Amino acid sequence: MRTISRKEVIFEFSPENQPVASVEAGETLLIETDDCFRSQLKSEKDLVTEIDFSKVNPATGPIEIKGAAPGDLLVVEILDIQVESKGFMVAIPEEGGFGDIIKDSVTKLVPVKDGKFWFTPELSFPINPMVGVIGVAPASGTKPCGEIGDHGGNMDAKVICKDARIYFLVQREGAMLAMGDAHAGMGDGEAVICGVEVPAEVQVRVDLIKNPEFKPPRPVVELGDHFIAIGHGSSLDEAASTALHDMMELVHYKTGMNRAEIAMLISAVGNLKVCQIVDPQKTARVEMPKSILKSHDQPIFAG
Ligand code: CA
Ligand code: ZN
């Protein structure tokens, strides 16, 4: 299995990015990701307000997928996520959901051991590894890896985890996949501004669906019995609306139902959830059960 080193990172998704590796559709890869601080925090004495902010949110890659052309779907299946043993969290004045009451920058070391992260020596939780930043090169313009766009980016969605299949609309030749910002755990909302930030090894299988019938404008995730539209916007309302409308069009494509019927169906069995509220662009998702589909044992997009 080919390994992509965490030495090879980008800090922005750009059409100009040059690939660090070129792989075939169908290949399995091990992608080493750095933490969102580029491992600049070594202990609780290191404060996030003192690190080099031009080096946050590194994404390993980009990885060219041979044959990927704009309009294709890139399929990234997450086979496994192994997180390292040293996680960090931070609280920062004027940032995140509690910036108004955080007066001093704080760094917290959160060890990961025995399948748990240890918030304190007495308070531990099962790890729930996920990938915060994942995306493809945008068609135009440059997006820092800390931001979110139709290409993906810093979505911080808990559903981007082991066994998830993520579909991206390819925007430039080769797709140029990159990912980083793994968390050993995170709650929906990412309230303070981070999860339990850790380096990780992410095993993925990449595949291509050439010239698909339906082209989702933003990333779509399949996980277990659900399929999920992730929306973004400058407010949570806008992010929610985008995710709802993306889900509407996806269900319309899959079922042919009329839109009023779909609206009621989403309202009856769809779950609208917050991904994160702490970045300038917010992310929200709509999760729908695959049981609404005729072929619910099949992937939602096929080649
Ligand atoms: Ca993040
Ligand atoms: Zn993160």
PDB file of C-alpha atoms and ligand atoms in Angstrom:
ATOM      1  CA  MET A   1       0.000   0.000   0.000  1.00  0.00           C
ATOM      2  CA  ARG A   2       1.321   3.381  -0.940  1.00  0.00           C
ATOM      3  CA  THR A   3       1.921   5.829   1.932  1.00  0.00           C
ATOM      4  CA  ILE A   4       1.605   9.579   1.553  1.00  0.00           C
ATOM      5  CA  SER A   5       3.793  11.300   4.137  1.00  0.00           C
ATOM      6  CA  ARG A   6       2.537  14.079   6.380  1.00  0.00           C
ATOM      7  CA  LYS A   7       5.622  16.006   5.299  1.00  0.00           C
ATOM      8  CA  GLU A   8       3.778  16.664   2.036  1.00  0.00           C
ATOM      9  CA  VAL A   9       1.109  19.188   2.903  1.00  0.00           C
ATOM     10  CA  ILE A  10      -0.766  22.100   1.443  1.00  0.00           C
ATOM     11  CA  PHE A  11      -2.254  24.988   3.382  1.00  0.00           C
ATOM     12  CA  GLU A  12      -4.673  25.940   0.661  1.00  0.00           C
ATOM     13  CA  PHE A  13      -6.757  24.111  -1.912  1.00  0.00           C
ATOM     14  CA  SER A  14      -5.886  25.668  -5.250  1.00  0.00           C
ATOM     15  CA  PRO A  15      -6.176  24.788  -8.942  1.00  0.00           C
ATOM     16  CA  GLU A  16      -2.420  25.469  -9.085  1.00  0.00           C
ATOM     17  CA  ASN A  17      -1.506  22.746  -6.560  1.00  0.00           C
ATOM     18  CA  GLN A  18       0.935  20.214  -7.943  1.00  0.00           C
ATOM     19  CA  PRO A  19       0.395  16.575  -6.939  1.00  0.00           C
ATOM     20  CA  VAL A  20       2.754  14.819  -4.515  1.00  0.00           C
ATOM     21  CA  ALA A  21       1.540  11.443  -5.789  1.00  0.00           C
ATOM     22  CA  SER A  22      -0.380  10.115  -8.737  1.00  0.00           C
ATOM     23  CA  VAL A  23      -2.576   7.074  -8.135  1.00  0.00           C
ATOM     24  CA  GLU A  24      -4.975   4.856 -10.043  1.00  0.00           C
ATOM     25  CA  ALA A  25      -8.695   4.745  -9.424  1.00  0.00           C
ATOM     26  CA  GLY A  26      -9.300   1.740  -7.172  1.00  0.00           C
ATOM     27  CA  GLU A  27      -6.041   2.140  -5.261  1.00  0.00           C
ATOM     28  CA  THR A  28      -5.801   1.888  -1.483  1.00  0.00           C
ATOM     29  CA  LEU A  29      -3.586   4.455   0.232  1.00  0.00           C
ATOM     30  CA  LEU A  30      -2.307   5.223   3.691  1.00  0.00           C
ATOM     31  CA  ILE A  31      -2.407   8.966   4.238  1.00  0.00           C
ATOM     32  CA  GLU A  32      -0.522  10.338   7.221  1.00  0.00           C
ATOM     33  CA  THR A  33      -2.154  13.497   8.490  1.00  0.00           C
ATOM     34  CA  ASP A  34      -0.695  16.086  10.836  1.00  0.00           C
ATOM     35  CA  ASP A  35      -2.778  17.767  13.507  1.00  0.00           C
ATOM     36  CA  CYS A  36      -4.398  21.112  12.707  1.00  0.00           C
ATOM     37  CA  PHE A  37      -1.598  22.947  14.539  1.00  0.00           C
ATOM     38  CA  ARG A  38       1.094  21.364  12.332  1.00  0.00           C
ATOM     39  CA  SER A  39       2.354  19.757  15.584  1.00  0.00           C
ATOM     40  CA  GLN A  40       3.474  23.152  16.878  1.00  0.00           C
ATOM     41  CA  LEU A  41       1.892  22.437  20.274  1.00  0.00           C
ATOM     42  CA  LYS A  42       4.186  20.083  22.186  1.00  0.00           C
ATOM     43  CA  SER A  43       2.915  20.611  25.728  1.00  0.00           C
ATOM     44  CA  GLU A  44       0.291  22.578  27.656  1.00  0.00           C
ATOM     45  CA  LYS A  45       2.833  25.414  27.947  1.00  0.00           C
ATOM     46  CA  ASP A  46       2.607  26.052  24.207  1.00  0.00           C
ATOM     47  CA  LEU A  47      -0.198  28.476  23.431  1.00  0.00           C
ATOM     48  CA  VAL A  48      -2.076  28.574  20.161  1.00  0.00           C
ATOM     49  CA  THR A  49      -1.855  32.374  20.234  1.00  0.00           C
ATOM     50  CA  GLU A  50       1.940  32.059  19.914  1.00  0.00           C
ATOM     51  CA  ILE A  51       2.271  29.609  17.029  1.00  0.00           C
ATOM     52  CA  ASP A  52       2.818  30.396  13.361  1.00  0.00           C
ATOM     53  CA  PHE A  53      -0.699  30.767  11.997  1.00  0.00           C
ATOM     54  CA  SER A  54       0.446  30.516   8.402  1.00  0.00           C
ATOM     55  CA  LYS A  55       1.020  26.840   9.253  1.00  0.00           C
ATOM     56  CA  VAL A  56      -2.315  25.687  10.610  1.00  0.00           C
ATOM     57  CA  ASN A  57      -4.737  23.242   9.052  1.00  0.00           C
ATOM     58  CA  PRO A  58      -2.248  21.359   6.882  1.00  0.00           C
ATOM     59  CA  ALA A  59      -3.816  18.882   4.477  1.00  0.00           C
ATOM     60  CA  THR A  60      -1.694  15.987   3.217  1.00  0.00           C
ATOM     61  CA  GLY A  61      -1.502  15.844  -0.550  1.00  0.00           C
ATOM     62  CA  PRO A  62      -2.618  16.741  -3.057  1.00  0.00           C
ATOM     63  CA  ILE A  63      -3.039  13.332  -4.629  1.00  0.00           C
ATOM     64  CA  GLU A  64      -3.780  13.125  -8.311  1.00  0.00           C
ATOM     65  CA  ILE A  65      -6.256  10.431  -9.324  1.00  0.00           C
ATOM     66  CA  LYS A  66      -5.335   9.404 -12.855  1.00  0.00           C
ATOM     67  CA  GLY A  67      -8.124   9.941 -15.339  1.00  0.00           C
ATOM     68  CA  ALA A  68     -10.223  12.204 -13.098  1.00  0.00           C
ATOM     69  CA  ALA A  69     -11.787  15.009 -15.122  1.00  0.00           C
ATOM     70  CA  PRO A  70     -14.073  17.885 -14.153  1.00  0.00           C
ATOM     71  CA  GLY A  71     -17.629  16.591 -13.796  1.00  0.00           C
ATOM     72  CA  ASP A  72     -16.597  13.116 -12.606  1.00  0.00           C
ATOM     73  CA  LEU A  73     -17.263  11.947  -9.072  1.00  0.00           C
ATOM     74  CA  LEU A  74     -14.340  11.124  -6.834  1.00  0.00           C
ATOM     75  CA  VAL A  75     -15.241   8.470  -4.282  1.00  0.00           C
ATOM     76  CA  VAL A  76     -13.149   8.363  -1.117  1.00  0.00           C
ATOM     77  CA  GLU A  77     -13.891   5.405   1.101  1.00  0.00           C
ATOM     78  CA  ILE A  78     -12.383   5.652   4.588  1.00  0.00           C
ATOM     79  CA  LEU A  79     -11.256   2.164   5.538  1.00  0.00           C
ATOM     80  CA  ASP A  80      -9.615   3.049   8.825  1.00  0.00           C
ATOM     81  CA  ILE A  81      -8.389   5.950  10.950  1.00  0.00           C
ATOM     82  CA  GLN A  82      -5.623   5.325  13.490  1.00  0.00           C
ATOM     83  CA  VAL A  83      -5.078   8.317  15.755  1.00  0.00           C
ATOM     84  CA  GLU A  84      -1.869   9.029  17.645  1.00  0.00           C
ATOM     85  CA  SER A  85      -1.559   9.079  21.410  1.00  0.00           C
ATOM     86  CA  LYS A  86      -1.226  12.794  22.061  1.00  0.00           C
ATOM     87  CA  GLY A  87      -4.282  14.962  21.427  1.00  0.00           C
ATOM     88  CA  PHE A  88      -4.588  18.672  22.068  1.00  0.00           C
ATOM     89  CA  MET A  89      -7.486  21.014  22.666  1.00  0.00           C
ATOM     90  CA  VAL A  90      -7.402  24.797  22.962  1.00  0.00           C
ATOM     91  CA  ALA A  91      -9.635  27.613  24.163  1.00  0.00           C
ATOM     92  CA  ILE A  92      -8.970  31.017  22.649  1.00  0.00           C
ATOM     93  CA  PRO A  93     -10.271  34.489  23.636  1.00  0.00           C
ATOM     94  CA  GLU A  94     -12.635  35.995  21.038  1.00  0.00           C
ATOM     95  CA  GLU A  95     -12.876  32.730  19.109  1.00  0.00           C
ATOM     96  CA  GLY A  96     -15.460  29.970  18.903  1.00  0.00           C
ATOM     97  CA  GLY A  97     -18.718  29.630  20.765  1.00  0.00           C
ATOM     98  CA  PHE A  98     -17.302  30.819  24.096  1.00  0.00           C
ATOM     99  CA  GLY A  99     -14.846  33.484  22.945  1.00  0.00           C
ATOM    100  CA  ASP A 100     -16.769  36.055  25.005  1.00  0.00           C
ATOM    101  CA  ILE A 101     -15.951  34.362  28.306  1.00  0.00           C
ATOM    102  CA  ILE A 102     -12.524  32.866  27.592  1.00  0.00           C
ATOM    103  CA  LYS A 103     -10.059  35.450  28.912  1.00  0.00           C
ATOM    104  CA  ASP A 104      -6.760  33.624  28.395  1.00  0.00           C
ATOM    105  CA  SER A 105      -5.518  31.209  25.794  1.00  0.00           C
ATOM    106  CA  VAL A 106      -5.454  27.680  27.217  1.00  0.00           C
ATOM    107  CA  THR A 107      -3.897  24.479  25.847  1.00  0.00           C
ATOM    108  CA  LYS A 108      -5.017  21.083  27.113  1.00  0.00           C
ATOM    109  CA  LEU A 109      -3.202  17.819  26.465  1.00  0.00           C
ATOM    110  CA  VAL A 110      -5.725  15.023  25.953  1.00  0.00           C
ATOM    111  CA  PRO A 111      -3.984  11.635  25.926  1.00  0.00           C
ATOM    112  CA  VAL A 112      -5.391   8.872  23.730  1.00  0.00           C
ATOM    113  CA  LYS A 113      -4.951   5.392  25.175  1.00  0.00           C
ATOM    114  CA  ASP A 114      -6.784   2.051  25.147  1.00  0.00           C
ATOM    115  CA  GLY A 115      -9.308   3.258  22.584  1.00  0.00           C
ATOM    116  CA  LYS A 116     -10.307   6.218  24.728  1.00  0.00           C
ATOM    117  CA  PHE A 117      -9.404   9.873  24.992  1.00  0.00           C
ATOM    118  CA  TRP A 118      -8.746  10.999  28.519  1.00  0.00           C
ATOM    119  CA  PHE A 119     -10.179  14.452  29.125  1.00  0.00           C
ATOM    120  CA  THR A 120      -8.932  14.127  32.701  1.00  0.00           C
ATOM    121  CA  PRO A 121      -7.356  11.082  34.403  1.00  0.00           C
ATOM    122  CA  GLU A 122     -10.874  10.270  35.705  1.00  0.00           C
ATOM    123  CA  LEU A 123     -12.943  11.245  32.674  1.00  0.00           C
ATOM    124  CA  SER A 124     -12.483   9.203  29.520  1.00  0.00           C
ATOM    125  CA  PHE A 125     -14.575   8.603  26.411  1.00  0.00           C
ATOM    126  CA  PRO A 126     -14.383   6.100  23.555  1.00  0.00           C
ATOM    127  CA  ILE A 127     -12.532   7.644  20.631  1.00  0.00           C
ATOM    128  CA  ASN A 128     -14.606   8.589  17.611  1.00  0.00           C
ATOM    129  CA  PRO A 129     -11.965   9.315  14.958  1.00  0.00           C
ATOM    130  CA  MET A 130     -12.948  11.606  12.103  1.00  0.00           C
ATOM    131  CA  VAL A 131     -11.330  13.712   9.414  1.00  0.00           C
ATOM    132  CA  GLY A 132     -12.008  17.464   9.710  1.00  0.00           C
ATOM    133  CA  VAL A 133     -10.455  18.705   6.459  1.00  0.00           C
ATOM    134  CA  ILE A 134     -10.904  16.844   3.187  1.00  0.00           C
ATOM    135  CA  GLY A 135     -11.419  18.106  -0.312  1.00  0.00           C
ATOM    136  CA  VAL A 136     -10.428  18.443  -3.921  1.00  0.00           C
ATOM    137  CA  ALA A 137      -8.913  21.360  -5.810  1.00  0.00           C
ATOM    138  CA  PRO A 138     -11.496  24.039  -6.630  1.00  0.00           C
ATOM    139  CA  ALA A 139     -12.071  24.985 -10.265  1.00  0.00           C
ATOM    140  CA  SER A 140     -10.855  28.521  -9.628  1.00  0.00           C
ATOM    141  CA  GLY A 141      -9.722  30.646  -6.724  1.00  0.00           C
ATOM    142  CA  THR A 142      -7.755  29.547  -3.721  1.00  0.00           C
ATOM    143  CA  LYS A 143      -9.286  28.282  -0.484  1.00  0.00           C
ATOM    144  CA  PRO A 144      -7.189  28.069   2.690  1.00  0.00           C
ATOM    145  CA  CYS A 145      -7.525  24.590   4.218  1.00  0.00           C
ATOM    146  CA  GLY A 146      -9.202  26.165   7.256  1.00  0.00           C
ATOM    147  CA  GLU A 147     -12.122  27.289   5.081  1.00  0.00           C
ATOM    148  CA  ILE A 148     -15.040  25.477   3.507  1.00  0.00           C
ATOM    149  CA  GLY A 149     -16.366  25.507  -0.014  1.00  0.00           C
ATOM    150  CA  ASP A 150     -18.136  23.393  -2.592  1.00  0.00           C
ATOM    151  CA  HIS A 151     -14.825  21.529  -3.007  1.00  0.00           C
ATOM    152  CA  GLY A 152     -14.983  20.384   0.652  1.00  0.00           C
ATOM    153  CA  GLY A 153     -12.328  21.719   3.029  1.00  0.00           C
ATOM    154  CA  ASN A 154     -12.741  22.242   6.770  1.00  0.00           C
ATOM    155  CA  MET A 155     -16.211  20.698   7.060  1.00  0.00           C
ATOM    156  CA  ASP A 156     -15.634  19.188  10.509  1.00  0.00           C
ATOM    157  CA  ALA A 157     -18.414  16.670  10.002  1.00  0.00           C
ATOM    158  CA  LYS A 158     -18.410  13.719  12.417  1.00  0.00           C
ATOM    159  CA  VAL A 159     -19.761  11.491   9.647  1.00  0.00           C
ATOM    160  CA  ILE A 160     -16.416  11.670   7.819  1.00  0.00           C
ATOM    161  CA  CYS A 161     -15.166   8.663   9.742  1.00  0.00           C
ATOM    162  CA  LYS A 162     -14.321   4.982   9.263  1.00  0.00           C
ATOM    163  CA  ASP A 163     -16.637   3.237   6.787  1.00  0.00           C
ATOM    164  CA  ALA A 164     -17.846   6.529   5.292  1.00  0.00           C
ATOM    165  CA  ARG A 165     -17.866   6.936   1.549  1.00  0.00           C
ATOM    166  CA  ILE A 166     -17.491  10.567   0.488  1.00  0.00           C
ATOM    167  CA  TYR A 167     -18.345  11.767  -2.998  1.00  0.00           C
ATOM    168  CA  PHE A 168     -16.760  14.916  -4.421  1.00  0.00           C
ATOM    169  CA  LEU A 169     -17.558  16.516  -7.735  1.00  0.00           C
ATOM    170  CA  VAL A 170     -14.185  16.730  -9.483  1.00  0.00           C
ATOM    171  CA  GLN A 171     -13.418  20.333 -10.424  1.00  0.00           C
ATOM    172  CA  ARG A 172     -10.060  20.022 -12.142  1.00  0.00           C
ATOM    173  CA  GLU A 173      -7.998  17.348 -13.885  1.00  0.00           C
ATOM    174  CA  GLY A 174      -6.712  14.746 -11.429  1.00  0.00           C
ATOM    175  CA  ALA A 175      -9.126  15.816  -8.665  1.00  0.00           C
ATOM    176  CA  MET A 176      -6.164  16.628  -6.330  1.00  0.00           C
ATOM    177  CA  LEU A 177      -7.415  15.084  -3.112  1.00  0.00           C
ATOM    178  CA  ALA A 178      -5.977  16.318   0.192  1.00  0.00           C
ATOM    179  CA  MET A 179      -6.940  15.734   3.820  1.00  0.00           C
ATOM    180  CA  GLY A 180      -5.919  16.541   7.378  1.00  0.00           C
ATOM    181  CA  ASP A 181      -7.203  17.773  10.742  1.00  0.00           C
ATOM    182  CA  ALA A 182      -8.162  14.444  12.272  1.00  0.00           C
ATOM    183  CA  HIS A 183      -9.934  14.387  15.626  1.00  0.00           C
ATOM    184  CA  ALA A 184      -9.906  11.576  18.201  1.00  0.00           C
ATOM    185  CA  GLY A 185     -13.312  12.900  19.191  1.00  0.00           C
ATOM    186  CA  MET A 186     -15.547  15.910  18.607  1.00  0.00           C
ATOM    187  CA  GLY A 187     -19.091  16.883  19.458  1.00  0.00           C
ATOM    188  CA  ASP A 188     -21.450  18.251  16.837  1.00  0.00           C
ATOM    189  CA  GLY A 189     -20.882  22.010  16.737  1.00  0.00           C
ATOM    190  CA  GLU A 190     -17.195  21.872  17.717  1.00  0.00           C
ATOM    191  CA  ALA A 191     -18.227  24.538  20.229  1.00  0.00           C
ATOM    192  CA  VAL A 192     -14.910  25.736  21.642  1.00  0.00           C
ATOM    193  CA  ILE A 193     -13.228  25.800  18.155  1.00  0.00           C
ATOM    194  CA  CYS A 194     -11.545  22.396  18.019  1.00  0.00           C
ATOM    195  CA  GLY A 195     -11.992  18.707  18.619  1.00  0.00           C
ATOM    196  CA  VAL A 196      -9.382  16.468  20.212  1.00  0.00           C
ATOM    197  CA  GLU A 197      -6.755  17.348  17.598  1.00  0.00           C
ATOM    198  CA  VAL A 198      -4.353  14.539  16.676  1.00  0.00           C
ATOM    199  CA  PRO A 199      -2.044  13.335  13.918  1.00  0.00           C
ATOM    200  CA  ALA A 200      -3.474  10.227  12.288  1.00  0.00           C
ATOM    201  CA  GLU A 201      -3.034   7.551   9.669  1.00  0.00           C
ATOM    202  CA  VAL A 202      -6.029   7.417   7.384  1.00  0.00           C
ATOM    203  CA  GLN A 203      -6.451   4.407   5.127  1.00  0.00           C
ATOM    204  CA  VAL A 204      -8.588   5.182   2.104  1.00  0.00           C
ATOM    205  CA  ARG A 205      -9.636   3.647  -1.156  1.00  0.00           C
ATOM    206  CA  VAL A 206     -10.122   6.145  -3.976  1.00  0.00           C
ATOM    207  CA  ASP A 207     -12.331   5.525  -6.948  1.00  0.00           C
ATOM    208  CA  LEU A 208     -13.896   7.392  -9.828  1.00  0.00           C
ATOM    209  CA  ILE A 209     -17.352   7.531 -11.322  1.00  0.00           C
ATOM    210  CA  LYS A 210     -16.886   8.846 -14.826  1.00  0.00           C
ATOM    211  CA  ASN A 211     -19.420  11.314 -16.152  1.00  0.00           C
ATOM    212  CA  PRO A 212     -22.205  10.597 -13.626  1.00  0.00           C
ATOM    213  CA  GLU A 213     -25.883  11.273 -14.375  1.00  0.00           C
ATOM    214  CA  PHE A 214     -26.244  13.366 -11.241  1.00  0.00           C
ATOM    215  CA  LYS A 215     -23.593  15.833 -10.179  1.00  0.00           C
ATOM    216  CA  PRO A 216     -23.953  16.794  -6.508  1.00  0.00           C
ATOM    217  CA  PRO A 217     -22.683  20.372  -6.206  1.00  0.00           C
ATOM    218  CA  ARG A 218     -21.181  19.738  -2.756  1.00  0.00           C
ATOM    219  CA  PRO A 219     -19.807  16.702  -0.905  1.00  0.00           C
ATOM    220  CA  VAL A 220     -22.218  13.866  -0.176  1.00  0.00           C
ATOM    221  CA  VAL A 221     -21.446  11.157   2.387  1.00  0.00           C
ATOM    222  CA  GLU A 222     -22.749   7.640   2.717  1.00  0.00           C
ATOM    223  CA  LEU A 223     -22.385   6.014   6.121  1.00  0.00           C
ATOM    224  CA  GLY A 224     -24.120   2.857   7.282  1.00  0.00           C
ATOM    225  CA  ASP A 225     -27.858   3.124   6.685  1.00  0.00           C
ATOM    226  CA  HIS A 226     -27.763   6.830   5.841  1.00  0.00           C
ATOM    227  CA  PHE A 227     -26.788   9.214   3.112  1.00  0.00           C
ATOM    228  CA  ILE A 228     -25.877  12.721   4.031  1.00  0.00           C
ATOM    229  CA  ALA A 229     -25.681  16.123   2.325  1.00  0.00           C
ATOM    230  CA  ILE A 230     -23.228  18.611   3.839  1.00  0.00           C
ATOM    231  CA  GLY A 231     -24.033  22.287   3.293  1.00  0.00           C
ATOM    232  CA  HIS A 232     -22.154  25.434   4.172  1.00  0.00           C
ATOM    233  CA  GLY A 233     -22.993  29.110   4.502  1.00  0.00           C
ATOM    234  CA  SER A 234     -22.068  32.311   6.290  1.00  0.00           C
ATOM    235  CA  SER A 235     -24.749  31.578   8.886  1.00  0.00           C
ATOM    236  CA  LEU A 236     -26.054  28.345  10.333  1.00  0.00           C
ATOM    237  CA  ASP A 237     -29.422  29.079   8.685  1.00  0.00           C
ATOM    238  CA  GLU A 238     -27.742  29.359   5.304  1.00  0.00           C
ATOM    239  CA  ALA A 239     -25.707  26.180   5.863  1.00  0.00           C
ATOM    240  CA  ALA A 240     -28.884  24.326   6.868  1.00  0.00           C
ATOM    241  CA  SER A 241     -30.781  25.622   3.851  1.00  0.00           C
ATOM    242  CA  THR A 242     -27.991  24.558   1.494  1.00  0.00           C
ATOM    243  CA  ALA A 243     -27.862  21.048   2.977  1.00  0.00           C
ATOM    244  CA  LEU A 244     -31.663  20.725   2.816  1.00  0.00           C
ATOM    245  CA  HIS A 245     -31.791  21.840  -0.817  1.00  0.00           C
ATOM    246  CA  ASP A 246     -28.913  19.544  -1.775  1.00  0.00           C
ATOM    247  CA  MET A 247     -30.766  16.661  -0.144  1.00  0.00           C
ATOM    248  CA  MET A 248     -33.976  17.627  -1.955  1.00  0.00           C
ATOM    249  CA  GLU A 249     -32.268  17.399  -5.357  1.00  0.00           C
ATOM    250  CA  LEU A 250     -30.508  14.172  -4.463  1.00  0.00           C
ATOM    251  CA  VAL A 251     -33.751  12.505  -3.331  1.00  0.00           C
ATOM    252  CA  HIS A 252     -35.495  13.843  -6.432  1.00  0.00           C
ATOM    253  CA  TYR A 253     -32.830  12.255  -8.619  1.00  0.00           C
ATOM    254  CA  LYS A 254     -32.970   8.956  -6.730  1.00  0.00           C
ATOM    255  CA  THR A 255     -36.766   8.623  -6.478  1.00  0.00           C
ATOM    256  CA  GLY A 256     -38.415  10.923  -9.015  1.00  0.00           C
ATOM    257  CA  MET A 257     -40.896  12.050  -6.332  1.00  0.00           C
ATOM    258  CA  ASN A 258     -42.253  15.554  -6.643  1.00  0.00           C
ATOM    259  CA  ARG A 259     -40.639  18.212  -4.543  1.00  0.00           C
ATOM    260  CA  ALA A 260     -43.536  18.868  -2.154  1.00  0.00           C
ATOM    261  CA  GLU A 261     -43.611  15.143  -1.381  1.00  0.00           C
ATOM    262  CA  ILE A 262     -39.842  15.116  -0.837  1.00  0.00           C
ATOM    263  CA  ALA A 263     -40.053  18.183   1.401  1.00  0.00           C
ATOM    264  CA  MET A 264     -42.507  16.318   3.623  1.00  0.00           C
ATOM    265  CA  LEU A 265     -40.405  13.154   3.497  1.00  0.00           C
ATOM    266  CA  ILE A 266     -37.289  15.023   4.620  1.00  0.00           C
ATOM    267  CA  SER A 267     -39.332  16.630   7.371  1.00  0.00           C
ATOM    268  CA  ALA A 268     -40.669  13.230   8.442  1.00  0.00           C
ATOM    269  CA  VAL A 269     -37.469  11.158   8.537  1.00  0.00           C
ATOM    270  CA  GLY A 270     -34.491  13.417   7.739  1.00  0.00           C
ATOM    271  CA  ASN A 271     -32.282  14.723  10.517  1.00  0.00           C
ATOM    272  CA  LEU A 272     -30.781  18.179  10.150  1.00  0.00           C
ATOM    273  CA  LYS A 273     -27.650  18.441  12.294  1.00  0.00           C
ATOM    274  CA  VAL A 274     -24.965  20.987  13.040  1.00  0.00           C
ATOM    275  CA  CYS A 275     -21.402  20.131  11.992  1.00  0.00           C
ATOM    276  CA  GLN A 276     -19.567  23.205  13.245  1.00  0.00           C
ATOM    277  CA  ILE A 277     -20.398  26.798  14.219  1.00  0.00           C
ATOM    278  CA  VAL A 278     -16.874  28.102  14.811  1.00  0.00           C
ATOM    279  CA  ASP A 279     -15.527  28.981  11.374  1.00  0.00           C
ATOM    280  CA  PRO A 280     -16.587  32.013   9.289  1.00  0.00           C
ATOM    281  CA  GLN A 281     -18.480  29.520   7.078  1.00  0.00           C
ATOM    282  CA  LYS A 282     -20.709  27.220   9.122  1.00  0.00           C
ATOM    283  CA  THR A 283     -21.453  23.610   8.148  1.00  0.00           C
ATOM    284  CA  ALA A 284     -24.641  21.636   8.630  1.00  0.00           C
ATOM    285  CA  ARG A 285     -25.802  18.289   7.320  1.00  0.00           C
ATOM    286  CA  VAL A 286     -28.999  16.440   6.522  1.00  0.00           C
ATOM    287  CA  GLU A 287     -29.034  12.693   7.156  1.00  0.00           C
ATOM    288  CA  MET A 288     -31.606  10.554   5.374  1.00  0.00           C
ATOM    289  CA  PRO A 289     -32.198   6.827   5.821  1.00  0.00           C
ATOM    290  CA  LYS A 290     -31.328   4.747   2.776  1.00  0.00           C
ATOM    291  CA  SER A 291     -34.555   2.808   3.367  1.00  0.00           C
ATOM    292  CA  ILE A 292     -36.403   5.495   1.344  1.00  0.00           C
ATOM    293  CA  LEU A 293     -34.538   4.217  -1.738  1.00  0.00           C
ATOM    294  CA  LYS A 294     -35.518   1.158  -3.764  1.00  0.00           C
ATOM    295  CA  SER A 295     -31.965  -0.155  -3.883  1.00  0.00           C
ATOM    296  CA  HIS A 296     -30.932   0.739  -0.381  1.00  0.00           C
ATOM    297  CA  ASP A 297     -28.274  -1.945  -0.245  1.00  0.00           C
ATOM    298  CA  GLN A 298     -26.399  -0.322  -3.154  1.00  0.00           C
ATOM    299  CA  PRO A 299     -24.105   2.719  -3.111  1.00  0.00           C
ATOM    300  CA  ILE A 300     -26.144   5.830  -3.953  1.00  0.00           C
ATOM    301  CA  PHE A 301     -23.926   6.677  -6.919  1.00  0.00           C
ATOM    302  CA  ALA A 302     -22.782   3.951  -9.250  1.00  0.00           C
ATOM    303  CA  GLY A 303     -20.349   3.957 -12.140  1.00  0.00           C
TER     304      GLY A 303
HETATM  305 CA    CA B   1     -11.344  21.673  11.599  1.00  0.00          CA
HETATM  306 ZN    ZN B   2      -9.532  20.060  13.926  1.00  0.00          ZN
END
